Amino acid sequence: MPMLMLKCKNCGEVFPGVYLPEDTIKDSNLKTNSTTSHVCSRGHKNDYLPDDFMDWSGPETF
């Protein structure tokens, strides 16, 4: 199952260890009602919706 990652809206820094299971994105209530606040190492603080998380897992190979 792919995992989703988050990137700073200001500078593009990838937040280390911040992952959101893909199943969470499919929950329509979470999409509209839930935000997560993160501060990158450069001090940029932003609120993120589940839509801001990206799938960077690439093609799965087994």
CSV table of N, CA and C in Angstrom, one decimal:
chain,number,residue,atom,x,y,z
A,1,MET,N,0.8,-1.2,0.0
A,1,MET,CA,0.0,0.0,0.0
A,1,MET,C,0.9,1.2,0.0
A,2,PRO,N,0.7,2.2,-0.9
A,2,PRO,CA,1.5,3.4,-1.0
A,2,PRO,C,1.2,4.3,0.2
A,3,MET,N,2.2,5.0,0.6
A,3,MET,CA,2.1,6.0,1.7
A,3,MET,C,2.3,7.4,1.0
A,4,LEU,N,1.7,8.4,1.7
A,4,LEU,CA,1.7,9.7,1.2
A,4,LEU,C,2.7,10.6,2.1
A,5,MET,N,3.3,11.6,1.5
A,5,MET,CA,4.2,12.4,2.2
A,5,MET,C,3.8,13.9,2.0
A,6,LEU,N,4.4,14.7,2.9
A,6,LEU,CA,4.1,16.1,2.9
A,6,LEU,C,5.3,17.0,2.6
A,7,LYS,N,5.1,18.1,1.9
A,7,LYS,CA,6.2,19.0,1.5
A,7,LYS,C,5.8,20.4,1.9
A,8,CYS,N,6.8,21.2,2.5
A,8,CYS,CA,6.5,22.6,2.9
A,8,CYS,C,6.0,23.4,1.7
A,9,LYS,N,4.9,24.1,2.0
A,9,LYS,CA,4.3,25.0,0.9
A,9,LYS,C,5.2,26.1,0.5
A,10,ASN,N,6.1,26.6,1.4
A,10,ASN,CA,6.9,27.7,1.1
A,10,ASN,C,8.2,27.4,0.4
A,11,CYS,N,9.0,26.4,0.9
A,11,CYS,CA,10.3,26.1,0.4
A,11,CYS,C,10.5,24.7,-0.2
A,12,GLY,N,9.5,23.9,-0.1
A,12,GLY,CA,9.5,22.6,-0.7
A,12,GLY,C,10.3,21.5,0.1
A,13,GLU,N,10.7,21.8,1.3
A,13,GLU,CA,11.3,20.9,2.2
A,13,GLU,C,10.4,19.7,2.5
A,14,VAL,N,10.8,18.5,2.4
A,14,VAL,CA,10.0,17.3,2.7
A,14,VAL,C,10.1,17.1,4.2
A,15,PHE,N,8.9,17.0,4.8
A,15,PHE,CA,8.9,16.8,6.3
A,15,PHE,C,9.3,15.4,6.6
A,16,PRO,N,10.4,15.2,7.3
A,16,PRO,CA,10.9,13.9,7.7
A,16,PRO,C,9.9,13.1,8.6
A,17,GLY,N,9.6,11.9,8.2
A,17,GLY,CA,8.7,11.1,9.1
A,17,GLY,C,7.3,11.5,9.2
A,18,VAL,N,6.8,12.4,8.3
A,18,VAL,CA,5.4,12.8,8.3
A,18,VAL,C,4.7,12.0,7.1
A,19,TYR,N,4.0,11.0,7.5
A,19,TYR,CA,3.3,10.2,6.5
A,19,TYR,C,1.8,10.1,6.9
A,20,LEU,N,1.0,9.9,5.9
A,20,LEU,CA,-0.4,9.7,6.1
A,20,LEU,C,-0.9,8.5,5.3
A,21,PRO,N,-1.5,7.5,5.9
A,21,PRO,CA,-1.9,6.4,5.1
A,21,PRO,C,-2.9,6.8,4.0
A,22,GLU,N,-2.8,6.2,2.9
A,22,GLU,CA,-3.6,6.5,1.7
A,22,GLU,C,-5.1,6.4,2.1
A,23,ASP,N,-5.5,5.4,2.9
A,23,ASP,CA,-6.9,5.2,3.2
A,23,ASP,C,-7.5,6.5,3.9
A,24,THR,N,-6.7,7.2,4.6
A,24,THR,CA,-7.1,8.4,5.3
A,24,THR,C,-7.6,9.5,4.3
A,25,ILE,N,-7.0,9.6,3.1
A,25,ILE,CA,-7.3,10.5,2.1
A,25,ILE,C,-8.7,10.3,1.5
A,26,LYS,N,-9.1,9.0,1.5
A,26,LYS,CA,-10.4,8.6,0.9
A,26,LYS,C,-11.6,9.0,1.8
A,27,ASP,N,-11.4,9.3,3.1
A,27,ASP,CA,-12.4,9.7,4.0
A,27,ASP,C,-12.9,11.1,3.7
A,28,SER,N,-14.1,11.3,3.1
A,28,SER,CA,-14.5,12.6,2.7
A,28,SER,C,-14.7,13.6,3.9
A,29,ASN,N,-15.0,13.1,5.1
A,29,ASN,CA,-15.1,14.0,6.2
A,29,ASN,C,-13.8,14.5,6.6
A,30,LEU,N,-12.8,13.7,6.5
A,30,LEU,CA,-11.4,14.2,6.9
A,30,LEU,C,-10.9,15.2,5.8
A,31,LYS,N,-11.3,15.0,4.6
A,31,LYS,CA,-10.8,15.9,3.5
A,31,LYS,C,-11.3,17.3,3.8
A,32,THR,N,-12.5,17.5,4.2
A,32,THR,CA,-13.1,18.8,4.4
A,32,THR,C,-12.9,19.4,5.8
A,33,ASN,N,-12.7,18.6,6.8
A,33,ASN,CA,-12.8,19.1,8.2
A,33,ASN,C,-11.5,19.0,8.9
A,34,SER,N,-10.4,18.4,8.4
A,34,SER,CA,-9.2,18.2,9.2
A,34,SER,C,-8.0,18.9,8.5
A,35,THR,N,-7.3,19.7,9.3
A,35,THR,CA,-6.1,20.3,8.9
A,35,THR,C,-5.0,19.8,9.8
A,36,THR,N,-3.8,19.8,9.3
A,36,THR,CA,-2.6,19.5,10.1
A,36,THR,C,-1.6,20.6,10.0
A,37,SER,N,-1.1,21.1,11.1
A,37,SER,CA,-0.1,22.2,11.0
A,37,SER,C,1.3,21.6,11.2
A,38,HIS,N,2.2,22.1,10.3
A,38,HIS,CA,3.6,21.6,10.4
A,38,HIS,C,4.5,22.9,10.2
A,39,VAL,N,5.7,22.8,10.9
A,39,VAL,CA,6.7,23.8,10.8
A,39,VAL,C,7.9,23.2,10.2
A,40,CYS,N,8.5,23.7,9.1
A,40,CYS,CA,9.7,23.1,8.6
A,40,CYS,C,10.9,23.6,9.3
A,41,SER,N,12.1,23.1,9.0
A,41,SER,CA,13.3,23.5,9.7
A,41,SER,C,13.7,25.0,9.4
A,42,ARG,N,13.1,25.6,8.4
A,42,ARG,CA,13.4,27.0,8.1
A,42,ARG,C,12.3,27.9,8.7
A,43,GLY,N,11.4,27.3,9.5
A,43,GLY,CA,10.5,28.1,10.3
A,43,GLY,C,9.1,28.5,9.6
A,44,HIS,N,8.9,27.9,8.4
A,44,HIS,CA,7.7,28.1,7.7
A,44,HIS,C,6.6,27.3,8.3
A,45,LYS,N,5.5,27.9,8.8
A,45,LYS,CA,4.4,27.2,9.4
A,45,LYS,C,3.2,27.3,8.5
A,46,ASN,N,2.6,26.1,8.2
A,46,ASN,CA,1.4,26.1,7.3
A,46,ASN,C,0.5,25.1,7.8
A,47,ASP,N,-0.8,25.2,7.4
A,47,ASP,CA,-1.8,24.2,7.7
A,47,ASP,C,-2.0,23.4,6.4
A,48,TYR,N,-2.1,22.1,6.6
A,48,TYR,CA,-2.2,21.2,5.5
A,48,TYR,C,-3.5,20.4,5.5
A,49,LEU,N,-4.2,20.3,4.4
A,49,LEU,CA,-5.3,19.4,4.3
A,49,LEU,C,-4.9,18.0,3.8
A,50,PRO,N,-5.6,17.0,3.9
A,50,PRO,CA,-5.2,15.7,3.3
A,50,PRO,C,-4.9,15.8,1.8
A,51,ASP,N,-5.5,16.7,1.1
A,51,ASP,CA,-5.2,16.9,-0.3
A,51,ASP,C,-3.8,17.4,-0.6
A,52,ASP,N,-3.2,17.9,0.4
A,52,ASP,CA,-1.8,18.4,0.3
A,52,ASP,C,-0.8,17.3,0.3
A,53,PHE,N,-1.1,16.1,0.8
A,53,PHE,CA,-0.2,15.0,0.9
A,53,PHE,C,-0.1,14.4,-0.5
A,54,MET,N,1.2,14.0,-0.8
A,54,MET,CA,1.5,13.5,-2.2
A,54,MET,C,2.0,12.0,-2.1
A,55,ASP,N,1.7,11.3,-3.1
A,55,ASP,CA,2.1,9.9,-3.2
A,55,ASP,C,3.5,9.9,-3.9
A,56,TRP,N,4.6,9.7,-3.1
A,56,TRP,CA,5.9,9.7,-3.6
A,56,TRP,C,6.5,8.3,-3.6
A,57,SER,N,5.6,7.3,-3.5
A,57,SER,CA,6.1,5.9,-3.3
A,57,SER,C,6.6,5.4,-4.6
A,58,GLY,N,6.3,5.9,-5.7
A,58,GLY,CA,6.7,5.4,-7.0
A,58,GLY,C,6.1,4.1,-7.4
A,59,PRO,N,6.4,3.5,-8.5
A,59,PRO,CA,5.8,2.2,-8.9
A,59,PRO,C,6.2,1.1,-7.9
A,60,GLU,N,5.2,0.3,-7.6
A,60,GLU,CA,5.5,-0.8,-6.7
A,60,GLU,C,6.1,-2.0,-7.5
A,61,THR,N,7.2,-2.5,-6.9
A,61,THR,CA,7.8,-3.7,-7.5
A,61,THR,C,7.9,-4.8,-6.5
A,62,PHE,N,7.4,-6.0,-6.8
A,62,PHE,CA,7.5,-7.1,-5.9
A,62,PHE,C,8.2,-8.2,-6.5
